[in-house]
Amino acid sequence: MTYYNIDFSLLDKTIKNFRIKPQKILLQFPDGLLGSPLQSVVNFLIERDIEPVLSADPSYGACDLPLNQAKMMGIDHIFHFGHSTFAFPPPSEFKGKISYFPVKVNIEFSWNKILEEIIILGWKTVGLLTTIQHVDKYKFENETINNSNITFVQHKEGQILGCNQDRATKIASSVDGFLVIAGGDFHASPIVVATNRPTLRYDPFNETFKLFDEQFRNKYLSKRYALIEKAKKATNWGVILSAKSGQFPKDKGSRILNMLKRKGLTAIPFIMHNVNLPHLSNFETIDAWIITLCPRLATDDYIRIKKPILTSRELAVVLGDLSWDQFITPKTGEHLLTIEEFE
Amino acid sequence: MTYYNIDFSLLDKTIKNFRIKPQKILLQFPDGLLGSPLQSVVNFLIERDIEPVLSADPSYGACDLPLNQAKMMGIDHIFHFGHSTFAFPPPSEFKGKISYFPVKVNIEFSWNKILEEIIILGWKTVGLLTTIQHVDKYKFENETINNSNITFVQHKEGQILGCNQDRATKIASSVDGFLVIAGGDFHASPIVVATNRPTLRYDPFNETFKLFDEQFRNKYLSKRYALIEKAKKATNWGVILSAKSGQFPKDKGSRILNMLKRKGLTAIPFIMHNVNLPHLSNFETIDAWIITLCPRLATDDYIRIKKPILTSRELAVVLGDLSWDQFITPKTGEHLLTIEEFE
């Protein structure tokens, strides 16, 4: 059985460290923790005479903070669970503190099975990556790992985000492949795209494996190529901005609008809270879309909208500022999916 | 063919009346007008060297204004299309002006067919109701109407909203039934619930009729009764608040929380931007929900969530502050669905 560990002593310490005792705390949890983990935090606050308020929209990550909601509700502080501290907090009028509480999953990895799979693949040096829930778990003093002939390497602690594969690209040239330990395919699939190294996904919740290989990457790239070619015929562009406090790249939006206008194209900014791609199909006169926030909305969800939807790095190919060859062979540090892509 | 009339001279006049020429205008349109009607307004602004910005979330009505988005985008003014001016603008830090532009639909009503249906029903006096798009269209100097033996009556211009049936309840006692002219069933179905008068819906877009009768109302009430009975067993309540600028009833939320707490029940506020009912099912420890915004989220969409979801008037029945008999036979001016329900 899997369960989630919340460090209540850390919560207690955080609350005691506030200069003034808070009256209202806004809680934000990822979807998997909305049952008893959330209720135990709610009870913890009520016992301390602090009113819990729940931010009930789905949270897409550490960047996706409900700052407007906190301000509307007269909240003192925000407690965000399940992610580590986000390095780039957005500018905001919310004056309270934002505290991040990673939630650990108590689950063992089947290292024997993992090593068997890697031996079959013939990899000697493996880049090890995982999501925040598991970061503390794969210590290299593990006996099974030490007795194998496989070398595991990491950049920093090897934590990956859905939108950024830096910790993979930084070591890609020195590994035969990547092992990604994560539930589902979401975090693993962009690694092969960004690094051009085969990527084995191990899902510790159901102990299954999936290999993302060169064929997967080629299929991905051919789909992107087709969308880019289609978008070259577009004259009316929509630039999608998110009104979510943590995902509002106003400056990036303006730069993209200017890129399009300089080429004589019509470009209109579209602002929306939850980016609802099927709804955008109602804007019939728009020929192509650019996403300024999470690039995976374009790369994973493009089938949910009829017109081409591209990342800003792909827009650079459309506008002739980047060749297809440059696009598919990024320089060190650059890659296809990052939010810090071509601007 | 149906098309929509936008009064560009009114747009022009509005822009000229601003003390300072606006640089950026935020546009908000209902779903049906996102194609060429919207594009014509975009072009109109671009020609005048004003930057159009689109609010791309679905707009649920005149109350649903993107004030936060306007502030984030440094917008001068908001132009909202397709609804008439909302009488209760929400408090906001957005300092620009909000201009409403109703959009008329050029479509003829088949009065002969309508009268035939009413004759079959045997109604002599009929309450006439419609949505904003058609309000200007049914003038009583219509020859067919005048030659019939049917008397049509209206309270004010007979415009109805999805959330408020006041213009029906005010005349309910003096009519045999209501004629609702509107696309779809959304505006017609609550009339019989609120007034206990049979309601004939005429959809002018496809010339179809549907009768909402006492049987429909009884079925509706028996469903609500079952949910209310189920909710009487709930100890853990969730109170749903919307973070949409125009739909944020903070005071109402506090009053409902206090109603529940006074009865010794646990009640937690949940704030979310788009109220996503299936997502709320993830909050496993909540036994029942109360909606503080649009009451139709509870009455129309209750099947989209596993636990009971009630309006605040229904909560009063659960808590014993209102009997079921009082609930189903509201006093004049009171009714089952209004947003000004029991508080």
XYZ file of C-alpha atoms in Angstrom:
686
model
C 0.000 0.000 0.000
C 1.210 3.458 -0.920
C 0.834 6.391 1.388
C 2.028 9.932 1.600
C 4.143 11.416 4.381
C 3.445 14.969 5.441
C 5.993 16.391 7.876
C 3.751 17.983 10.509
C 6.680 19.114 12.636
C 7.778 21.249 9.679
C 4.263 22.711 9.425
C 4.290 23.457 13.144
C 7.716 25.104 12.925
C 6.658 27.186 9.911
C 3.557 28.460 11.710
C 5.495 29.272 14.896
C 8.073 31.204 12.869
C 5.500 33.674 11.541
C 5.840 37.009 13.306
C 2.054 37.218 13.784
C -0.115 34.130 14.271
C -1.977 33.586 10.952
C -5.798 33.562 10.914
C -6.347 32.106 7.444
C -4.052 29.861 5.427
C -4.717 28.978 1.797
C -3.907 25.321 1.047
C -2.958 24.008 -2.373
C -2.506 20.287 -3.068
C -1.872 18.202 -6.178
C -4.761 15.970 -7.286
C -3.460 12.754 -5.724
C -3.471 14.208 -2.194
C -6.994 15.631 -1.984
C -8.348 12.857 0.259
C -6.927 12.039 3.708
C -3.554 13.848 3.299
C -5.424 17.123 2.773
C -7.940 16.395 5.540
C -5.128 15.762 8.036
C -3.661 19.205 7.264
C -7.124 20.789 7.546
C -7.600 19.193 10.983
C -4.092 20.262 12.034
C -4.937 23.920 11.274
C -8.412 23.824 12.845
C -6.881 22.439 16.077
C -4.582 25.473 16.102
C -7.523 27.841 15.537
C -6.358 28.763 12.031
C -8.988 28.815 9.275
C -8.049 26.615 6.310
C -9.181 27.792 2.866
C -8.794 25.403 -0.044
C -7.649 26.451 -3.477
C -9.709 23.928 -5.433
C -8.512 24.433 -9.016
C -6.182 21.722 -10.301
C -2.584 22.795 -9.565
C -0.166 22.212 -12.430
C 3.016 22.554 -10.414
C 5.117 24.700 -8.128
C 4.758 27.637 -10.543
C 0.966 27.487 -10.466
C 0.201 29.513 -7.325
C -3.254 30.965 -6.503
C -1.989 34.463 -5.671
C -5.114 36.275 -6.880
C -7.324 33.937 -4.874
C -5.205 34.504 -1.759
C -5.607 38.236 -2.151
C -9.388 37.992 -2.747
C -9.880 35.818 0.333
C -7.798 37.989 2.696
C -5.381 35.120 3.261
C -2.323 35.528 5.495
C -0.089 32.849 3.917
C -0.107 30.094 1.280
C 0.898 26.481 2.041
C 1.650 24.595 -1.185
C 2.059 20.810 -0.901
C 3.689 18.245 -3.135
C 6.309 20.380 -4.891
C 9.659 21.875 -3.989
C 10.179 25.629 -3.842
C 9.808 27.321 -7.212
C 12.900 29.286 -8.092
C 11.111 32.046 -10.010
C 8.152 33.307 -7.957
C 5.934 35.519 -10.102
C 5.515 39.220 -9.332
C 2.375 39.658 -7.255
C 0.465 41.971 -4.960
C -0.007 39.135 -2.464
C 2.132 40.098 0.526
C 1.953 36.876 2.576
C 4.582 34.129 2.671
C 4.452 31.105 0.386
C 5.676 27.889 2.046
C 6.358 24.728 0.048
C 5.995 21.304 1.683
C 7.227 18.375 -0.440
C 5.173 15.236 0.233
C 7.160 12.000 0.273
C 5.712 8.768 -1.048
C 6.478 5.644 0.933
C 7.138 3.160 -1.831
C 10.099 0.852 -2.510
C 11.726 0.612 -5.937
C 12.344 -2.884 -7.414
C 16.046 -2.299 -8.099
C 16.553 -5.915 -9.188
C 13.950 -5.563 -11.917
C 15.286 -2.136 -12.925
C 18.842 -3.461 -13.299
C 17.605 -6.448 -15.350
C 15.935 -4.076 -17.830
C 19.052 -1.915 -18.097
C 21.282 -4.966 -18.657
C 19.008 -6.049 -21.543
C 19.400 -2.564 -23.053
C 23.204 -2.902 -22.687
C 23.636 0.479 -20.989
C 26.785 0.963 -18.869
C 26.293 4.577 -17.762
C 22.783 5.710 -16.917
C 21.439 9.176 -16.136
C 19.093 8.902 -13.172
C 16.083 11.238 -13.043
C 12.920 11.437 -10.982
C 10.120 13.629 -9.708
C 10.072 15.472 -6.399
C 8.147 12.700 -4.575
C 11.019 10.239 -4.990
C 14.104 12.461 -4.947
C 15.176 11.397 -1.455
C 14.802 7.716 -2.184
C 17.530 6.461 -4.515
C 20.624 6.724 -2.455
C 23.661 5.197 -4.096
C 24.609 3.241 -0.995
C 21.923 0.786 -2.212
C 23.663 -2.620 -2.185
C 21.983 -3.937 -5.343
C 23.119 -0.874 -7.284
C 26.673 -1.044 -5.921
C 27.071 -4.693 -6.868
C 25.958 -4.069 -10.452
C 28.318 -3.010 -13.228
C 26.137 -0.044 -14.048
C 27.171 3.497 -13.210
C 24.398 5.916 -12.313
C 24.994 9.635 -12.717
C 22.969 12.687 -11.836
C 23.093 16.429 -12.340
C 22.327 17.872 -8.895
C 19.674 15.594 -7.345
C 18.259 14.645 -10.756
C 14.814 16.142 -10.160
C 12.835 16.784 -13.340
C 9.886 19.011 -14.106
C 7.341 18.579 -16.868
C 8.428 21.813 -18.530
C 12.203 21.677 -18.159
C 14.700 18.917 -18.885
C 17.903 20.781 -17.951
C 19.091 18.118 -15.543
C 18.945 15.629 -18.398
C 20.484 17.783 -21.145
C 23.414 18.732 -18.897
C 24.634 15.095 -18.724
C 23.179 13.681 -21.965
C 26.508 13.420 -23.788
C 28.039 11.223 -21.089
C 25.276 8.611 -20.689
C 24.031 5.649 -22.753
C 20.474 6.337 -21.718
C 18.240 7.730 -18.986
C 16.264 5.973 -16.279
C 13.237 8.055 -15.274
C 11.459 6.970 -12.101
C 7.984 8.505 -12.175
C 4.305 7.603 -12.225
C 3.017 7.634 -15.818
C 4.769 8.830 -18.967
C 4.423 12.580 -18.509
C 7.926 13.248 -17.139
C 9.754 10.566 -19.169
C 8.547 11.230 -22.703
C 10.159 14.693 -23.158
C 13.602 13.430 -22.037
C 14.291 11.564 -25.276
C 12.959 14.541 -27.253
C 15.200 17.022 -25.436
C 18.346 14.859 -25.278
C 18.133 12.363 -28.162
C 19.123 9.633 -25.675
C 16.917 6.541 -25.128
C 14.857 6.846 -21.966
C 13.535 4.008 -19.822
C 10.552 4.911 -17.657
C 10.008 2.895 -14.474
C 6.630 3.517 -12.803
C 7.097 2.547 -9.141
C 3.355 2.521 -8.414
C 2.586 -0.401 -10.744
C 6.190 -1.585 -11.415
C 5.943 -1.205 -15.189
C 8.569 -0.134 -17.739
C 8.342 1.743 -21.020
C 11.137 2.654 -23.405
C 11.088 5.980 -25.212
C 13.512 5.527 -28.082
C 14.722 7.222 -31.266
C 11.613 6.026 -33.107
C 9.423 7.778 -30.539
C 11.491 10.958 -30.988
C 11.309 10.814 -34.790
C 7.559 10.382 -34.696
C 7.323 13.363 -32.341
C 9.519 15.507 -34.602
C 7.632 14.588 -37.777
C 4.370 15.714 -36.140
C 5.957 19.004 -35.114
C 7.382 19.460 -38.632
C 3.921 18.992 -40.160
C 2.414 21.584 -37.792
C 5.219 24.071 -38.491
C 4.733 23.679 -42.269
C 0.976 24.212 -41.887
C 1.555 27.283 -39.721
C 3.763 28.868 -42.415
C 0.538 29.620 -44.343
C -1.069 31.412 -41.367
C -1.647 35.178 -41.467
C -3.884 35.601 -38.412
C -2.093 34.509 -35.224
C -3.386 34.098 -31.677
C -0.891 34.384 -28.818
C -2.118 32.511 -25.727
C -1.373 34.052 -22.326
C -2.437 32.510 -19.039
C -4.108 34.642 -16.370
C -2.981 32.196 -13.671
C -0.823 34.250 -11.319
C 2.129 31.893 -11.577
C 2.010 31.322 -15.321
C 1.635 34.806 -16.709
C 4.555 35.582 -19.021
C 3.524 39.091 -19.987
C 6.925 40.117 -21.363
C 7.311 36.911 -23.328
C 3.840 37.506 -24.776
C 4.817 41.003 -25.909
C 8.068 39.754 -27.488
C 6.189 37.078 -29.455
C 3.554 39.566 -30.595
C 6.316 41.841 -31.846
C 8.122 38.968 -33.633
C 4.915 38.271 -35.585
C 4.058 41.903 -36.278
C 7.574 42.624 -37.597
C 6.949 39.974 -40.274
C 3.732 41.757 -41.298
C 1.444 39.173 -39.697
C -1.646 39.944 -37.626
C -1.220 38.848 -34.018
C -3.710 39.195 -31.183
C -3.120 38.328 -27.521
C -5.655 35.942 -25.972
C -5.744 35.846 -22.186
C -7.465 32.998 -20.329
C -7.334 31.474 -16.875
C -7.451 27.745 -17.567
C -6.089 27.223 -21.046
C -8.948 25.318 -22.658
C -7.744 24.255 -26.115
C -11.052 22.914 -27.510
C -12.667 26.249 -26.613
C -10.065 28.092 -28.714
C -11.374 26.289 -31.813
C -14.394 28.627 -31.575
C -12.160 31.536 -32.641
C -12.649 30.623 -36.288
C -10.642 33.436 -37.863
C -7.374 32.525 -36.122
C -5.101 30.440 -38.400
C -2.446 29.377 -35.856
C -1.692 29.640 -32.145
C 1.416 30.238 -30.036
C 1.557 29.141 -26.430
C 3.595 31.339 -24.067
C 3.249 29.280 -20.902
C 3.855 25.552 -20.311
C 5.220 24.346 -23.703
C 3.651 20.929 -23.178
C 0.221 22.355 -23.861
C 1.425 22.666 -27.452
C 3.434 19.466 -27.693
C 1.128 17.060 -25.810
C -2.320 18.509 -26.420
C -2.088 19.736 -30.025
C -4.687 17.147 -31.136
C -7.277 18.898 -28.935
C -7.350 21.921 -31.258
C -7.964 22.022 -35.011
C -5.421 24.725 -35.947
C -1.641 24.422 -35.453
C -0.491 25.279 -31.938
C 3.240 25.912 -31.498
C 5.857 26.794 -28.898
C 7.814 30.012 -29.341
C 10.917 28.035 -30.390
C 8.831 26.447 -33.154
C 7.579 29.897 -34.150
C 11.183 30.864 -34.776
C 11.320 28.071 -37.402
C 8.075 29.294 -38.998
C 9.448 32.849 -39.232
C 12.779 31.680 -40.650
C 14.830 32.778 -37.637
C 15.879 29.181 -36.932
C 16.386 26.372 -39.459
C 14.818 22.942 -38.953
C 18.334 21.484 -38.610
C 19.219 23.972 -35.879
C 15.893 23.219 -34.230
C 16.395 19.449 -34.015
C 20.063 19.663 -32.969
C 20.048 22.227 -30.201
C 23.329 23.531 -28.804
C 24.440 22.437 -25.319
C 22.112 23.949 -22.736
C 19.422 24.636 -25.343
C 16.672 22.149 -25.998
C 13.405 21.660 -27.791
C 10.919 21.948 -24.970
C 12.291 24.287 -22.355
C 10.323 27.340 -21.296
C 13.535 29.328 -21.813
C 13.406 28.405 -25.500
C 14.141 30.788 -28.377
C 12.960 34.329 -27.611
C -29.510 32.566 -42.548
C -28.958 33.969 -39.090
C -26.539 36.741 -38.479
C -25.587 39.037 -35.666
C -25.814 42.818 -35.742
C -23.095 44.763 -33.991
C -23.782 48.483 -33.791
C -20.428 49.948 -34.872
C -21.661 53.526 -34.602
C -22.223 52.856 -30.882
C -18.673 51.472 -30.601
C -17.333 54.533 -32.347
C -19.299 56.890 -30.095
C -18.151 55.028 -26.959
C -14.488 55.295 -27.984
C -14.801 58.996 -28.859
C -16.420 59.692 -25.504
C -13.384 58.451 -23.542
C -11.441 61.375 -22.098
C -8.142 59.833 -23.261
C -7.864 57.698 -26.407
C -7.529 54.056 -25.227
C -4.458 52.041 -26.233
C -5.696 48.580 -25.307
C -9.273 47.308 -25.067
C -10.154 43.911 -23.613
C -12.910 42.205 -25.612
C -15.282 39.619 -24.191
C -17.773 37.722 -26.360
C -20.222 34.867 -25.771
C -19.328 31.577 -27.475
C -21.651 31.996 -30.468
C -19.938 35.208 -31.621
C -16.277 34.160 -31.651
C -16.045 33.874 -35.447
C -16.695 36.773 -37.826
C -18.586 39.037 -35.341
C -15.510 39.108 -33.112
C -13.121 39.504 -36.049
C -15.055 42.518 -37.323
C -14.655 44.225 -33.923
C -10.944 43.311 -33.871
C -10.484 44.890 -37.310
C -12.473 47.952 -36.259
C -10.095 48.546 -33.324
C -6.913 47.833 -35.282
C -7.999 50.393 -37.921
C -8.270 52.967 -35.107
C -4.812 52.040 -33.807
C -6.210 50.476 -30.620
C -4.788 47.109 -29.563
C -7.488 44.458 -29.063
C -6.874 41.862 -26.354
C -9.200 38.883 -26.172
C -10.504 37.419 -22.961
C -10.674 33.825 -24.127
C -12.342 32.042 -21.193
C -15.973 31.146 -21.762
C -18.139 34.023 -20.476
C -21.154 32.914 -18.459
C -23.017 36.199 -18.622
C -22.995 39.905 -17.931
C -21.814 39.247 -14.362
C -18.788 37.254 -15.527
C -16.286 40.034 -16.220
C -12.510 39.464 -16.591
C -11.480 42.253 -14.216
C -8.316 40.535 -12.952
C -7.225 39.832 -16.516
C -7.816 43.464 -17.471
C -5.632 44.588 -14.599
C -2.866 42.077 -15.419
C -2.783 43.139 -19.067
C -2.716 46.885 -18.397
C -6.013 47.315 -20.207
C -7.684 50.723 -20.493
C -11.320 49.576 -20.873
C -13.442 46.426 -21.253
C -15.930 45.944 -24.098
C -18.390 43.157 -23.264
C -20.620 41.927 -26.112
C -23.887 40.021 -26.172
C -25.358 41.025 -22.810
C -27.051 44.087 -21.383
C -25.467 46.104 -18.585
C -25.194 44.161 -15.352
C -26.918 45.982 -12.528
C -24.519 44.870 -9.780
C -20.923 45.392 -10.932
C -18.535 43.600 -8.560
C -16.066 45.564 -6.446
C -12.746 45.642 -8.247
C -9.375 47.326 -8.508
C -9.811 47.673 -12.258
C -10.235 51.389 -12.853
C -11.233 51.402 -16.522
C -14.758 51.647 -17.888
C -16.853 48.585 -18.735
C -19.080 49.052 -21.801
C -21.817 46.565 -22.706
C -22.874 46.091 -26.320
C -25.956 43.902 -26.820
C -25.751 41.959 -30.087
C -29.036 41.613 -31.948
C -29.877 38.487 -33.904
C -31.590 38.998 -37.222
C -34.145 36.225 -37.175
C -37.926 36.243 -37.669
C -40.285 34.471 -35.286
C -42.975 32.191 -36.751
C -45.867 33.853 -34.931
C -48.460 31.741 -36.771
C -46.869 28.541 -35.487
C -46.466 29.997 -31.996
C -50.146 30.990 -31.808
C -51.221 27.543 -33.046
C -49.307 25.901 -30.191
C -50.790 28.260 -27.616
C -54.334 27.687 -28.928
C -53.827 23.914 -28.515
C -52.740 24.531 -24.907
C -55.905 26.616 -24.381
C -54.037 29.578 -22.832
C -55.776 32.981 -22.954
C -53.211 35.101 -21.122
C -49.547 34.382 -21.752
C -46.443 35.766 -20.040
C -43.880 36.616 -22.717
C -40.195 36.161 -21.868
C -36.975 36.108 -23.849
C -33.227 36.536 -23.768
C -31.334 39.750 -24.480
C -30.737 38.880 -28.169
C -34.462 39.000 -28.953
C -35.788 41.610 -26.528
C -36.278 44.271 -29.218
C -38.087 41.947 -31.571
C -41.565 41.104 -30.324
C -43.398 44.337 -30.571
C -47.097 44.024 -29.866
C -48.063 45.951 -32.971
C -47.474 42.608 -34.749
C -50.632 42.033 -36.825
C -50.817 38.282 -36.274
C -50.659 38.778 -32.515
C -53.264 41.548 -32.570
C -55.743 39.452 -34.556
C -55.459 36.526 -32.142
C -57.591 36.183 -29.022
C -54.512 35.734 -26.886
C -53.280 38.434 -24.534
C -49.519 38.697 -24.052
C -48.186 40.342 -20.896
C -44.704 41.265 -19.752
C -43.008 42.592 -16.649
C -40.688 45.347 -17.929
C -39.324 44.121 -21.274
C -39.586 40.464 -20.218
C -35.851 39.760 -20.397
C -34.767 36.656 -18.462
C -31.419 35.529 -17.128
C -30.319 31.977 -16.401
C -29.970 32.750 -12.686
C -32.989 34.935 -12.033
C -36.655 34.506 -12.952
C -38.028 37.664 -11.308
C -39.738 38.898 -14.449
C -41.676 35.630 -14.547
C -42.540 35.357 -10.839
C -43.846 38.944 -10.772
C -46.656 38.116 -13.234
C -47.083 34.370 -12.635
C -50.411 34.652 -10.812
C -52.065 36.473 -13.704
C -51.069 34.192 -16.613
C -52.146 30.738 -17.820
C -48.625 29.940 -18.919
C -45.356 31.389 -20.184
C -43.947 31.584 -23.672
C -40.128 31.655 -23.584
C -38.394 32.576 -26.823
C -34.800 31.383 -26.567
C -32.290 29.050 -28.165
C -32.187 25.756 -26.233
C -33.847 24.874 -22.926
C -31.488 26.675 -20.536
C -33.620 29.782 -19.999
C -37.038 28.080 -20.225
C -36.666 25.146 -17.832
C -36.308 27.157 -14.590
C -39.450 29.234 -15.305
C -41.846 26.387 -14.476
C -39.743 25.552 -11.416
C -39.777 29.134 -10.143
C -43.432 29.939 -10.991
C -45.327 26.620 -11.078
C -46.866 27.778 -14.378
C -46.538 25.675 -17.572
C -43.874 27.054 -19.865
C -43.702 26.706 -23.642
C -40.241 27.140 -25.117
C -39.964 28.316 -28.736
C -36.471 28.052 -30.205
C -36.361 30.556 -33.097
C -33.146 29.127 -34.553
C -34.667 25.763 -35.450
C -38.392 26.610 -34.941
C -38.993 23.873 -32.372
C -41.265 23.834 -29.307
C -40.990 22.119 -25.933
C -43.423 22.238 -23.040
C -42.128 22.328 -19.463
C -45.121 21.289 -17.368
C -46.067 20.333 -13.818
C -44.655 16.834 -14.359
C -41.256 18.341 -15.234
C -41.406 20.483 -12.082
C -42.367 17.534 -9.847
C -39.499 15.469 -11.212
C -37.123 18.355 -10.557
C -38.409 18.790 -6.989
C -38.202 15.086 -6.166
C -34.546 15.076 -7.227
C -33.832 18.094 -5.017
C -35.700 16.454 -2.124
C -33.546 13.322 -2.420
C -30.340 15.408 -2.403
C -31.513 17.446 0.610
C -32.332 14.249 2.557
C -28.903 12.809 1.711
C -27.197 16.051 2.767
C -28.887 15.914 6.193
C -26.401 13.156 7.115
C -23.352 15.278 6.139
C -20.962 16.547 8.806
C -18.110 17.801 6.603
C -19.276 20.587 4.286
C -17.495 22.320 1.423
C -18.592 25.854 0.502
C -17.749 26.658 -3.129
C -16.628 30.208 -3.921
C -15.690 31.389 -7.401
C -12.518 33.391 -7.950
C -14.003 34.897 -11.122
C -14.035 38.635 -10.519
C -17.721 38.967 -11.294
C -18.932 35.903 -9.415
C -17.165 36.214 -6.079
C -19.768 36.394 -3.306
C -17.377 36.667 -0.382
C -19.976 37.888 2.124
C -22.480 35.242 1.091
C -19.734 32.633 1.508
C -19.024 33.845 5.062
C -22.713 33.825 5.970
C -23.117 30.242 4.746
C -19.985 29.113 6.599
C -21.388 30.636 9.783
C -24.827 29.019 9.257
C -23.108 25.621 9.118
C -20.703 26.248 12.000
C -23.523 27.432 14.285
C -25.106 23.982 13.855
C -21.855 22.346 14.944
C -20.918 21.191 11.433
C -17.450 21.428 9.895
C -17.399 23.814 6.952
C -14.432 24.755 4.775
C -14.379 27.368 1.993
C -13.148 26.138 -1.388
C -12.107 28.814 -3.862
C -11.714 28.026 -7.570
C -11.697 29.956 -10.820
C -13.725 27.759 -13.138
C -16.041 25.692 -10.991
C -15.144 22.189 -12.148
C -17.601 19.824 -10.453
C -15.990 16.487 -11.446
C -12.696 17.760 -9.981
C -14.406 18.389 -6.620
C -15.112 14.644 -6.349
C -11.395 14.270 -5.578
C -11.975 15.921 -2.179
C -13.028 12.588 -0.699
C -13.610 13.719 2.883
C -16.270 16.305 1.997
C -19.803 14.915 2.490
C -21.817 17.697 0.830
C -21.302 20.926 -1.115
C -22.944 24.341 -1.173
C -22.670 26.590 -4.198
C -22.552 30.342 -3.518
C -22.490 31.575 -7.103
C -24.763 30.692 -10.061
C -27.411 28.408 -8.457
C -27.777 26.480 -11.710
C -24.432 24.807 -11.133
C -26.215 22.928 -8.337
C -29.577 22.410 -10.021
C -28.447 21.539 -13.564
C -25.072 19.936 -13.027
C -25.573 17.945 -9.809
C -25.108 14.639 -11.685
C -21.517 15.663 -12.484
C -20.491 15.247 -8.835
C -20.967 12.217 -6.562
C -21.869 14.040 -3.327
C -24.952 16.260 -2.858
C -24.500 19.808 -4.126
C -27.085 22.344 -2.957
C -28.039 25.998 -3.242
C -28.082 28.109 -0.085
C -31.908 28.080 -0.066
C -31.773 24.276 -0.042
C -29.225 24.404 2.780
C -31.826 26.245 4.840
C -34.091 23.168 4.464
C -31.250 20.843 5.502
C -30.570 22.935 8.617
C -34.267 23.121 9.563
C -34.529 26.880 8.998
C -37.079 26.377 6.195
C -39.631 23.564 5.849
C -40.013 21.617 2.601
C -43.535 23.064 2.245
C -42.224 26.611 2.600
C -39.480 25.760 0.125
C -41.805 24.524 -2.648
C -44.390 27.289 -2.177
C -42.302 30.436 -2.027
C -43.917 33.744 -1.097
C -44.453 36.389 -3.787
C -41.095 37.743 -4.916
C -39.247 34.722 -3.482
C -38.471 31.719 -5.615
C -36.551 28.505 -5.714
C -33.617 29.420 -7.919
C -32.848 33.078 -7.480
C -29.374 34.186 -6.410
C -31.093 36.324 -3.772
C -32.416 33.150 -2.155
C -32.547 32.482 1.587
C -29.525 33.917 3.418
